[in-house]
Amino acid sequence: MNVNPYLILNGDCEAAFTFYAQATGGTLGPMMRFEGTEGCEDMPAEYKQKIMHTHVMFGQSVLMGSDNHPSYPYEGVKGCSVSLSVDSIADAERIFAALSDGGQVTMPLAQTFWAVRFGMLVDTFGVPWMINCEKDA
């Protein structure tokens, strides 16, 4: 069994997931669009090129996402964070810096009682992240 976060974004899923792959070194999956997808025939013309589904692979973990359907107003990402565990301080620092670029740091990356590095941020797309490195490889 796996738990895989699924982000619903406000029309910027393609930009967000391209950014996440670049910032983390993850592997970006295909960008499936609403246009031509069975069950999405009611999508307004201005949404047809938006993302119906995509993902980024991080080792054995996957972060999935799509753009919201205009019938369901976007309310932002609330009540959870994407938690990314890394194996080295260098990776924690690199990924934290990349993800926080244009966003807001809510807890600076620093040593804690449980980790050699931990920090929290909200990225430029409004997604909360926690970066955790429990020991340096």
C-alpha positions as a printed Julia matrix, in Angstrom:
137×3 Matrix{Float64}:
   0.0    0.0     0.0
   1.21   3.5    -0.83
  -0.02   6.97    0.07
   0.41   9.4    -2.8
  -0.48  13.1    -2.41
  -2.66  14.51   -5.18
  -2.59  18.27   -5.65
  -5.48  20.1    -7.31
  -4.15  23.41   -8.63
  -5.75  26.54  -10.04
  -4.81  26.34  -13.71
  -1.02  26.3   -13.18
  -0.47  22.56  -12.75
   1.81  22.31  -15.8
   4.09  25.08  -14.53
   4.01  23.74  -10.96
   4.92  20.15  -11.83
   7.62  21.22  -14.27
   9.03  23.35  -11.43
   8.79  20.46   -8.93
  10.68  18.1   -11.23
  13.43  20.68  -11.8
  13.64  21.72   -8.13
  13.88  18.18   -6.78
  15.53  16.25   -9.59
  12.36  14.14   -9.82
  11.09  12.61  -13.05
   8.15  14.41  -14.66
   5.44  12.14  -16.06
   3.21  12.82  -19.06
   0.94  15.86  -19.06
  -2.53  14.56  -19.87
  -4.85  17.35  -20.93
  -8.61  17.69  -20.55
  -8.96  17.99  -24.32
  -9.66  14.62  -25.88
 -10.1   12.88  -22.51
 -13.23  10.78  -22.12
 -15.55  12.3   -19.55
 -14.17  15.82  -20.02
 -16.31  16.84  -22.98
 -18.08  19.49  -20.87
 -14.84  21.35  -20.18
 -15.0   24.99  -21.37
 -12.74  25.84  -24.3
 -10.36  27.92  -22.14
  -9.71  24.84  -19.94
  -9.19  22.21  -22.64
  -5.39  22.62  -22.59
  -5.21  22.51  -18.78
  -3.83  19.42  -17.07
  -6.24  16.58  -16.29
  -3.46  14.46  -14.7
   0.31  14.4   -14.27
   2.88  13.26  -11.74
   6.48  13.61  -10.56
   8.39  10.53   -9.35
  10.79  10.9    -6.41
  12.48   7.52   -6.06
   9.64   5.18   -5.07
   7.25   8.03   -4.2
   4.95   9.91   -6.51
   3.32  13.32   -6.29
   0.28  13.58   -8.56
  -1.77  16.54   -9.65
  -4.24  18.22  -11.95
  -5.9   21.54  -12.56
  -9.26  22.14  -10.94
 -12.48  21.76  -12.89
 -14.13  25.17  -13.26
 -17.34  23.78  -11.72
 -15.46  23.37   -8.44
 -13.98  26.68   -7.25
 -10.34  26.5    -6.23
  -9.85  27.05   -2.5
  -6.11  26.51   -2.28
  -4.13  23.79   -0.58
  -5.16  23.75    3.08
  -4.56  21.58    6.09
  -1.64  19.54    4.82
   1.92  19.8     3.51
   3.93  17.77    1.04
   6.65  16.25    3.21
   9.86  15.39    1.4
  12.51  13.3     3.17
  16.02  13.52    1.73
  19.27  11.68    2.45
  21.75  14.52    2.73
  22.11  18.04    4.07
  23.24  19.14    0.62
  20.01  17.81   -0.94
  17.9   19.42    1.8
  19.57  22.8     1.26
  19.39  22.62   -2.54
  15.75  21.51   -2.69
  14.63  23.92    0.06
  16.26  26.84   -1.75
  14.72  25.85   -5.09
  11.19  25.27   -3.76
  11.2   28.46   -1.67
  12.3   30.64   -4.61
   9.37  33.0    -5.17
   7.49  31.49   -2.23
   7.46  32.06    1.52
   9.66  30.36    4.11
   7.52  29.57    7.16
  10.3   27.82    9.13
  13.91  28.27    8.0
  15.88  25.13    7.21
  17.89  24.31   10.35
  18.95  21.55   12.68
  16.24  20.31   15.06
  16.17  17.74   17.84
  14.96  15.08   15.35
  16.77  16.05   12.17
  20.05  17.46   10.9
  17.9   19.71    8.69
  14.19  20.55    8.71
  12.33  23.47    7.2
   8.91  24.52    5.98
   7.8   26.73    3.12
   4.89  27.6     0.88
   5.99  27.58   -2.76
   5.08  30.12   -5.42
   2.04  27.98   -6.35
   0.66  28.08   -2.8
   1.64  24.51   -1.91
   3.04  23.94    1.62
   6.19  21.79    1.86
   8.24  20.29    4.69
  11.82  19.26    3.91
  13.31  16.75    6.33
  16.8   15.23    6.52
  17.22  13.0     9.55
  20.88  12.13    8.98
  23.52  13.18    6.49
  24.48  10.43    4.06
